Amino acid sequence: MSKRRIPAEELEPFARDIVAAYGASGEAAEQVAESLVAADLRGHRSHGTIRLPMLYRRMLDVDEIDPTATPEVVGEMGATAQVDGHKAFGQVVGRHAVDAATERAAEHGVAAVGVRNGAHLGRIGEWAERAADRGFVFAAWVNTGGLAPLVSIPGSGDRRIATNPLAFGTPSFGALDFPVVLDMATSQVAHGKVTKRAVEGEPLPEGWAVGEDGEYVTDASSYEEGEGAILPLGGLTSGYKGFGLAAMVELFAGMLGDSLVAGQDAEGVVNNAAAFVAIDPDRFASEEANRARVEAFAENIASADFPEEIPAGDAARGDRALLPGESEHRMRTEREAEGIPVAEETIDLFVDLAEALGVEETPASFE
């Protein structure tokens, strides 16, 4: 499959122009473009600019994203608040919710913020990164508002729940060049990674999705057309663990976001609800003590033996364990210097979208 390296400084203005052409304000377009390209830079292209001609175009066409909406705090009491995104672009809603959480955690030491009508909140790890960069420990649980059933439950091939991501983040207190951030679906894989493979004509690895006959589904396009279901995290071996996590994410997000959960009547494509929690670690220990903890833990992981006889796993990037967030940090450094690899099929989608929206300027690298 042919790919080109597109500089981030070309891709971000293009994404901004596309979002503005959808009807967003200049500020909102800047925020959405920055978030999408940040995902591309970190190696999560499934949650990057490819969303513009795919999921977001579909949501905009049926009014499930309101590009003109402004998120607002609709309920607050002390250390708690609720943010109604009014179905604005999720990258705008996410910023608003992180601001609400960290402002209250700074005052109270801890804060819990529910999010409703978040449309699609994008790469959830971004919100953990933003909170950690401000010095807070952070956790997020996100559901789809009862929509986007894509994942099976143990012993079934039916699509019953969403990929229900969760994220955790902590500052590294100067011990590392990046915050420690875990961002993961509670299914075998995020749906965006399946969509990306369908667009680029790549098969699904065995173990990602299963059909009603118990056989693995490996055709990404067939999955997108309704065949099979993504397995819960742990697959056919220990999927009950992923399902358990998904169940708790579903309910945390639904309760704090005062939103629908899987099994309740809902209409649409996706409408993220979320629970965000921010904690000020300085209330519990000194920065120096926490820096020592991060340094010791990082050294403990790095000093392990990694013999060739023990594989890191089929989906691992490299042959040894990295701290959560370390792979993204390395990828960002590489792609800022060398550009973001974009498949020819995806470039074609971008060009078609630009023509449809009347966006005349496209990156020179698309030519």
CSV table of C-alpha atoms in Angstrom, one decimal:
chain,number,residue,atom,x,y,z
A,1,MET,CA,0.0,0.0,0.0
A,2,SER,CA,1.5,3.3,-1.1
A,3,LYS,CA,1.7,6.2,1.4
A,4,ARG,CA,3.1,9.7,1.3
A,5,ARG,CA,4.6,11.7,4.1
A,6,ILE,CA,2.5,14.8,4.7
A,7,PRO,CA,4.0,17.5,6.9
A,8,ALA,CA,1.8,18.4,9.9
A,9,GLU,CA,2.2,22.1,9.0
A,10,GLU,CA,0.4,21.4,5.7
A,11,LEU,CA,-2.2,18.9,7.1
A,12,GLU,CA,-3.4,21.1,10.0
A,13,PRO,CA,-4.4,24.2,8.0
A,14,PHE,CA,-6.2,21.9,5.5
A,15,ALA,CA,-8.1,20.2,8.3
A,16,ARG,CA,-8.9,23.7,9.8
A,17,ASP,CA,-10.3,24.8,6.4
A,18,ILE,CA,-12.4,21.6,6.1
A,19,VAL,CA,-13.9,22.1,9.6
A,20,ALA,CA,-14.6,25.8,8.9
A,21,ALA,CA,-16.3,24.8,5.6
A,22,TYR,CA,-18.6,22.5,7.7
A,23,GLY,CA,-19.7,25.7,9.5
A,24,ALA,CA,-17.5,25.9,12.6
A,25,SER,CA,-16.1,29.2,13.9
A,26,GLY,CA,-12.5,30.0,13.3
A,27,GLU,CA,-11.6,29.1,17.0
A,28,ALA,CA,-13.5,25.8,16.9
A,29,ALA,CA,-11.9,24.9,13.5
A,30,GLU,CA,-8.5,25.6,15.0
A,31,GLN,CA,-9.2,23.4,18.0
A,32,VAL,CA,-10.6,20.5,16.0
A,33,ALA,CA,-7.7,20.6,13.4
A,34,GLU,CA,-5.1,20.7,16.2
A,35,SER,CA,-6.6,17.7,17.9
A,36,LEU,CA,-6.9,15.6,14.8
A,37,VAL,CA,-3.4,16.3,13.6
A,38,ALA,CA,-2.1,15.7,17.1
A,39,ALA,CA,-3.6,12.2,16.9
A,40,ASP,CA,-2.0,11.6,13.5
A,41,LEU,CA,1.4,12.7,14.9
A,42,ARG,CA,1.1,10.3,17.8
A,43,GLY,CA,0.4,7.3,15.6
A,44,HIS,CA,-3.4,7.2,16.2
A,45,ARG,CA,-4.5,8.0,12.6
A,46,SER,CA,-7.7,6.1,13.3
A,47,HIS,CA,-8.7,9.1,15.5
A,48,GLY,CA,-7.0,11.8,13.3
A,49,THR,CA,-7.9,13.6,10.1
A,50,ILE,CA,-9.3,10.5,8.5
A,51,ARG,CA,-12.4,11.2,10.7
A,52,LEU,CA,-13.2,14.2,8.6
A,53,PRO,CA,-14.3,12.4,5.4
A,54,MET,CA,-15.6,9.4,7.3
A,55,LEU,CA,-17.5,9.5,10.6
A,56,TYR,CA,-17.7,13.3,11.0
A,57,ARG,CA,-19.1,13.8,7.5
A,58,ARG,CA,-21.8,11.2,8.2
A,59,MET,CA,-22.6,12.8,11.6
A,60,LEU,CA,-22.8,16.3,10.1
A,61,ASP,CA,-25.0,15.2,7.3
A,62,VAL,CA,-27.6,14.0,9.8
A,63,ASP,CA,-27.2,16.9,12.2
A,64,GLU,CA,-25.5,14.8,14.9
A,65,ILE,CA,-22.7,17.3,15.1
A,66,ASP,CA,-23.7,21.0,15.4
A,67,PRO,CA,-20.6,22.8,14.2
A,68,THR,CA,-21.9,26.1,15.6
A,69,ALA,CA,-22.7,24.9,19.1
A,70,THR,CA,-20.9,26.1,22.2
A,71,PRO,CA,-20.5,23.7,25.2
A,72,GLU,CA,-21.6,25.0,28.6
A,73,VAL,CA,-21.5,24.1,32.3
A,74,VAL,CA,-25.1,23.3,33.1
A,75,GLY,CA,-24.8,22.2,36.7
A,76,GLU,CA,-22.1,22.7,39.3
A,77,MET,CA,-21.8,22.2,43.0
A,78,GLY,CA,-18.4,22.5,44.7
A,79,ALA,CA,-16.0,20.0,43.2
A,80,THR,CA,-18.6,18.6,40.7
A,81,ALA,CA,-20.0,19.9,37.5
A,82,GLN,CA,-21.7,18.7,34.3
A,83,VAL,CA,-20.9,19.9,30.8
A,84,ASP,CA,-23.5,19.8,28.0
A,85,GLY,CA,-21.6,19.8,24.7
A,86,HIS,CA,-24.8,20.5,22.7
A,87,LYS,CA,-23.3,18.1,20.1
A,88,ALA,CA,-20.5,20.5,19.2
A,89,PHE,CA,-17.4,19.0,17.7
A,90,GLY,CA,-16.1,16.7,20.4
A,91,GLN,CA,-12.6,18.2,20.4
A,92,VAL,CA,-14.2,21.5,21.5
A,93,VAL,CA,-16.3,19.7,24.1
A,94,GLY,CA,-13.3,17.8,25.5
A,95,ARG,CA,-11.4,21.0,26.0
A,96,HIS,CA,-14.3,22.6,27.9
A,97,ALA,CA,-14.7,19.5,30.1
A,98,VAL,CA,-10.9,19.3,31.0
A,99,ASP,CA,-11.0,23.0,31.8
A,100,ALA,CA,-14.0,22.5,34.1
A,101,ALA,CA,-12.3,19.5,35.8
A,102,THR,CA,-8.9,21.0,36.4
A,103,GLU,CA,-10.2,24.4,37.5
A,104,ARG,CA,-12.3,22.7,40.2
A,105,ALA,CA,-9.5,20.3,41.2
A,106,ALA,CA,-7.2,23.2,41.7
A,107,GLU,CA,-9.7,24.7,44.1
A,108,HIS,CA,-10.9,21.5,45.9
A,109,GLY,CA,-8.1,19.0,45.3
A,110,VAL,CA,-10.4,16.7,43.4
A,111,ALA,CA,-13.1,17.2,40.8
A,112,ALA,CA,-15.6,15.0,39.0
A,113,VAL,CA,-17.2,16.3,35.8
A,114,GLY,CA,-19.9,14.6,33.7
A,115,VAL,CA,-20.2,15.2,30.0
A,116,ARG,CA,-23.3,14.8,27.9
A,117,ASN,CA,-24.0,15.4,24.2
A,118,GLY,CA,-20.3,15.2,23.4
A,119,ALA,CA,-20.8,14.0,19.8
A,120,HIS,CA,-17.5,12.2,19.2
A,121,LEU,CA,-14.9,13.2,21.8
A,122,GLY,CA,-12.0,12.0,19.6
A,123,ARG,CA,-8.8,10.6,21.1
A,124,ILE,CA,-9.5,10.3,24.8
A,125,GLY,CA,-5.8,10.2,25.6
A,126,GLU,CA,-5.7,13.9,24.6
A,127,TRP,CA,-7.8,14.9,27.6
A,128,ALA,CA,-5.6,12.9,29.9
A,129,GLU,CA,-2.5,14.6,28.4
A,130,ARG,CA,-4.0,18.0,28.8
A,131,ALA,CA,-4.8,17.5,32.4
A,132,ALA,CA,-1.4,15.9,33.2
A,133,ASP,CA,0.4,18.7,31.5
A,134,ARG,CA,-1.4,21.0,34.0
A,135,GLY,CA,-0.1,18.9,36.9
A,136,PHE,CA,-3.2,16.8,37.6
A,137,VAL,CA,-3.8,13.1,37.8
A,138,PHE,CA,-6.8,12.3,35.5
A,139,ALA,CA,-9.2,9.5,34.6
A,140,ALA,CA,-11.9,9.3,32.0
A,141,TRP,CA,-14.6,6.8,31.1
A,142,VAL,CA,-16.5,7.3,27.8
A,143,ASN,CA,-19.6,5.6,26.3
A,144,THR,CA,-21.5,6.3,23.1
A,145,GLY,CA,-24.9,7.3,24.7
A,146,GLY,CA,-26.4,3.9,23.9
A,147,LEU,CA,-25.4,4.1,20.2
A,148,ALA,CA,-22.7,2.4,18.1
A,149,PRO,CA,-23.1,-1.2,19.2
A,150,LEU,CA,-20.0,-2.8,17.7
A,151,VAL,CA,-18.7,-5.2,20.3
A,152,SER,CA,-19.8,-8.6,21.3
A,153,ILE,CA,-20.1,-9.9,24.9
A,154,PRO,CA,-18.5,-13.2,26.0
A,155,GLY,CA,-20.1,-16.2,24.4
A,156,SER,CA,-22.0,-14.2,21.8
A,157,GLY,CA,-21.4,-12.9,18.3
A,158,ASP,CA,-24.1,-10.2,18.6
A,159,ARG,CA,-23.1,-6.5,18.6
A,160,ARG,CA,-24.3,-5.4,22.0
A,161,ILE,CA,-21.9,-2.7,23.4
A,162,ALA,CA,-19.6,0.0,22.2
A,163,THR,CA,-15.8,0.1,22.3
A,164,ASN,CA,-16.1,2.2,25.5
A,165,PRO,CA,-12.7,3.7,26.0
A,166,LEU,CA,-11.0,4.7,29.2
A,167,ALA,CA,-8.0,6.8,29.8
A,168,PHE,CA,-5.7,7.6,32.7
A,169,GLY,CA,-2.9,10.2,33.0
A,170,THR,CA,-0.4,11.4,35.4
A,171,PRO,CA,2.4,14.0,35.2
A,172,SER,CA,5.9,12.7,35.1
A,173,PHE,CA,7.1,15.6,37.4
A,174,GLY,CA,10.2,16.2,35.2
A,175,ALA,CA,11.4,12.6,35.4
A,176,LEU,CA,10.4,11.9,31.7
A,177,ASP,CA,9.9,14.0,28.6
A,178,PHE,CA,6.2,13.0,28.4
A,179,PRO,CA,3.3,12.4,30.8
A,180,VAL,CA,2.4,8.8,31.6
A,181,VAL,CA,-0.9,8.3,29.7
A,182,LEU,CA,-2.9,5.2,29.1
A,183,ASP,CA,-5.7,5.4,26.4
A,184,MET,CA,-7.4,2.2,25.4
A,185,ALA,CA,-10.6,0.7,24.2
A,186,THR,CA,-12.2,-2.0,26.4
A,187,SER,CA,-12.6,-4.0,23.2
A,188,GLN,CA,-9.8,-5.8,21.3
A,189,VAL,CA,-9.4,-2.7,19.1
A,190,ALA,CA,-10.9,0.7,18.7
A,191,HIS,CA,-13.4,0.8,15.9
A,192,GLY,CA,-11.5,3.6,14.1
A,193,LYS,CA,-8.6,1.2,13.5
A,194,VAL,CA,-11.0,-1.1,11.7
A,195,THR,CA,-12.4,1.7,9.6
A,196,LYS,CA,-8.9,2.8,8.7
A,197,ARG,CA,-8.0,-0.7,7.5
A,198,ALA,CA,-11.2,-0.8,5.4
A,199,VAL,CA,-10.4,2.5,3.8
A,200,GLU,CA,-6.8,1.5,3.1
A,201,GLY,CA,-7.7,-2.1,1.9
A,202,GLU,CA,-5.9,-3.9,4.7
A,203,PRO,CA,-7.2,-7.1,6.4
A,204,LEU,CA,-8.0,-7.4,10.1
A,205,PRO,CA,-5.7,-9.5,12.2
A,206,GLU,CA,-7.2,-12.7,13.5
A,207,GLY,CA,-8.5,-12.2,17.0
A,208,TRP,CA,-10.0,-8.7,16.5
A,209,ALA,CA,-13.5,-9.7,15.3
A,210,VAL,CA,-15.7,-12.8,15.3
A,211,GLY,CA,-18.6,-14.0,13.3
A,212,GLU,CA,-21.8,-15.8,14.4
A,213,ASP,CA,-20.1,-19.1,13.3
A,214,GLY,CA,-17.2,-18.5,15.8
A,215,GLU,CA,-14.7,-17.9,13.0
A,216,TYR,CA,-12.6,-14.7,13.0
A,217,VAL,CA,-13.7,-11.9,10.6
A,218,THR,CA,-10.6,-10.6,8.8
A,219,ASP,CA,-12.2,-8.6,6.0
A,220,ALA,CA,-12.4,-5.0,7.3
A,221,SER,CA,-14.9,-3.9,4.7
A,222,SER,CA,-17.2,-6.8,5.5
A,223,TYR,CA,-17.1,-5.9,9.1
A,224,GLU,CA,-18.0,-2.3,8.2
A,225,GLU,CA,-21.0,-3.6,6.3
A,226,GLY,CA,-22.3,-5.5,9.3
A,227,GLU,CA,-20.5,-8.8,9.4
A,228,GLY,CA,-19.5,-10.1,12.9
A,229,ALA,CA,-18.6,-8.1,16.0
A,230,ILE,CA,-15.4,-6.8,17.6
A,231,LEU,CA,-14.4,-9.0,20.5
A,232,PRO,CA,-14.2,-7.5,24.0
A,233,LEU,CA,-10.6,-7.0,25.3
A,234,GLY,CA,-9.1,-10.4,26.0
A,235,GLY,CA,-10.8,-12.0,23.0
A,236,LEU,CA,-11.9,-15.6,23.1
A,237,THR,CA,-9.4,-16.3,26.0
A,238,SER,CA,-10.3,-13.8,28.7
A,239,GLY,CA,-12.9,-11.5,27.1
A,240,TYR,CA,-14.9,-11.5,30.3
A,241,LYS,CA,-12.3,-9.0,31.7
A,242,GLY,CA,-12.8,-6.6,28.8
A,243,PHE,CA,-16.5,-7.0,29.1
A,244,GLY,CA,-16.4,-6.2,32.8
A,245,LEU,CA,-14.4,-3.0,32.1
A,246,ALA,CA,-16.8,-2.0,29.3
A,247,ALA,CA,-19.8,-2.5,31.6
A,248,MET,CA,-18.3,-0.2,34.3
A,249,VAL,CA,-17.3,2.4,31.7
A,250,GLU,CA,-20.8,2.3,30.2
A,251,LEU,CA,-22.4,3.0,33.6
A,252,PHE,CA,-19.8,5.5,34.9
A,253,ALA,CA,-20.2,7.6,31.8
A,254,GLY,CA,-24.0,7.3,31.7
A,255,MET,CA,-24.5,8.2,35.3
A,256,LEU,CA,-22.2,11.2,35.5
A,257,GLY,CA,-23.1,12.3,32.1
A,258,ASP,CA,-26.8,11.8,32.8
A,259,SER,CA,-27.0,10.0,29.4
A,260,LEU,CA,-28.4,6.9,27.8
A,261,VAL,CA,-26.6,3.6,28.0
A,262,ALA,CA,-26.6,0.5,25.9
A,263,GLY,CA,-30.0,-1.1,26.0
A,264,GLN,CA,-31.9,2.1,26.2
A,265,ASP,CA,-33.7,3.5,23.2
A,266,ALA,CA,-31.4,5.8,21.2
A,267,GLU,CA,-31.2,7.2,17.7
A,268,GLY,CA,-28.2,8.3,15.8
A,269,VAL,CA,-24.6,7.3,15.1
A,270,VAL,CA,-22.7,8.2,18.2
A,271,ASN,CA,-23.2,10.7,21.1
A,272,ASN,CA,-20.4,10.4,23.7
A,273,ALA,CA,-21.1,10.7,27.4
A,274,ALA,CA,-18.2,10.7,29.8
A,275,ALA,CA,-17.0,10.9,33.3
A,276,PHE,CA,-13.9,12.9,33.9
A,277,VAL,CA,-12.0,13.0,37.2
A,278,ALA,CA,-9.1,15.2,38.0
A,279,ILE,CA,-7.0,15.1,41.2
A,280,ASP,CA,-4.3,17.4,42.5
A,281,PRO,CA,-1.4,15.1,43.5
A,282,ASP,CA,0.3,17.9,45.4
A,283,ARG,CA,-2.4,17.4,48.1
A,284,PHE,CA,-1.0,14.0,48.8
A,285,ALA,CA,2.7,14.1,48.2
A,286,SER,CA,5.5,16.5,47.2
A,287,GLU,CA,6.6,16.9,43.6
A,288,GLU,CA,10.0,15.6,44.5
A,289,ALA,CA,8.6,12.4,46.0
A,290,ASN,CA,6.4,11.8,43.0
A,291,ARG,CA,9.3,12.5,40.6
A,292,ALA,CA,11.3,9.8,42.5
A,293,ARG,CA,8.4,7.4,42.1
A,294,VAL,CA,8.2,7.9,38.3
A,295,GLU,CA,12.0,7.6,37.9
A,296,ALA,CA,12.1,4.4,39.9
A,297,PHE,CA,9.2,2.8,38.1
A,298,ALA,CA,10.6,3.8,34.7
A,299,GLU,CA,14.0,2.4,35.5
A,300,ASN,CA,12.3,-0.8,36.8
A,301,ILE,CA,10.6,-1.4,33.4
A,302,ALA,CA,13.6,-0.4,31.3
A,303,SER,CA,16.0,-2.6,33.2
A,304,ALA,CA,14.0,-5.8,32.5
A,305,ASP,CA,15.5,-8.5,30.3
A,306,PHE,CA,13.8,-8.8,26.9
A,307,PRO,CA,14.9,-12.2,25.4
A,308,GLU,CA,14.1,-12.9,21.7
A,309,GLU,CA,12.3,-16.0,22.8
A,310,ILE,CA,9.5,-14.0,24.5
A,311,PRO,CA,7.5,-11.9,21.9
A,312,ALA,CA,6.0,-8.6,23.0
A,313,GLY,CA,2.8,-9.5,21.1
A,314,ASP,CA,1.5,-9.2,17.5
A,315,ALA,CA,0.2,-5.7,18.1
A,316,ALA,CA,3.2,-4.3,19.9
A,317,ARG,CA,5.4,-1.6,18.5
A,318,GLY,CA,8.8,-3.0,18.9
A,319,ASP,CA,10.2,-5.9,21.0
A,320,ARG,CA,10.0,-4.5,24.5
A,321,ALA,CA,7.6,-2.8,26.9
A,322,LEU,CA,7.3,1.0,26.9
A,323,LEU,CA,5.6,3.1,29.5
A,324,PRO,CA,2.1,4.3,28.6
A,325,GLY,CA,2.5,7.4,26.5
A,326,GLU,CA,6.1,6.6,25.5
A,327,SER,CA,5.3,5.2,22.1
A,328,GLU,CA,3.2,8.3,21.3
A,329,HIS,CA,6.0,10.6,22.4
A,330,ARG,CA,8.5,8.8,20.1
A,331,MET,CA,6.1,8.7,17.2
A,332,ARG,CA,5.4,12.4,17.5
A,333,THR,CA,9.1,13.3,17.5
A,334,GLU,CA,9.6,11.2,14.4
A,335,ARG,CA,6.6,12.5,12.5
A,336,GLU,CA,7.2,16.1,13.3
A,337,ALA,CA,10.5,15.7,11.6
A,338,GLU,CA,9.5,13.3,8.7
A,339,GLY,CA,5.8,14.0,8.1
A,340,ILE,CA,2.7,11.9,8.7
A,341,PRO,CA,2.3,8.8,6.5
A,342,VAL,CA,-1.0,9.0,4.7
A,343,ALA,CA,-2.3,6.3,2.3
A,344,GLU,CA,-3.2,7.3,-1.3
A,345,GLU,CA,-6.8,6.1,-0.7
A,346,THR,CA,-7.1,8.5,2.2
A,347,ILE,CA,-5.6,11.4,0.2
A,348,ASP,CA,-8.3,10.7,-2.5
A,349,LEU,CA,-11.0,11.0,0.2
A,350,PHE,CA,-9.5,14.3,1.4
A,351,VAL,CA,-9.4,15.7,-2.2
A,352,ASP,CA,-13.0,14.6,-2.8
A,353,LEU,CA,-14.2,16.2,0.4
A,354,ALA,CA,-12.4,19.4,-0.4
A,355,GLU,CA,-14.1,19.6,-3.8
A,356,ALA,CA,-17.5,18.8,-2.2
A,357,LEU,CA,-17.1,21.6,0.4
A,358,GLY,CA,-15.5,24.2,-2.0
A,359,VAL,CA,-12.2,24.2,-0.2
A,360,GLU,CA,-9.8,25.3,-2.9
A,361,GLU,CA,-6.4,25.0,-1.2
A,362,THR,CA,-5.1,21.5,-0.5
A,363,PRO,CA,-1.6,20.6,0.8
A,364,ALA,CA,1.1,20.7,-1.9
A,365,SER,CA,2.0,17.1,-0.8
A,366,PHE,CA,-1.4,15.9,-2.1
A,367,GLU,CA,-0.3,16.8,-5.7
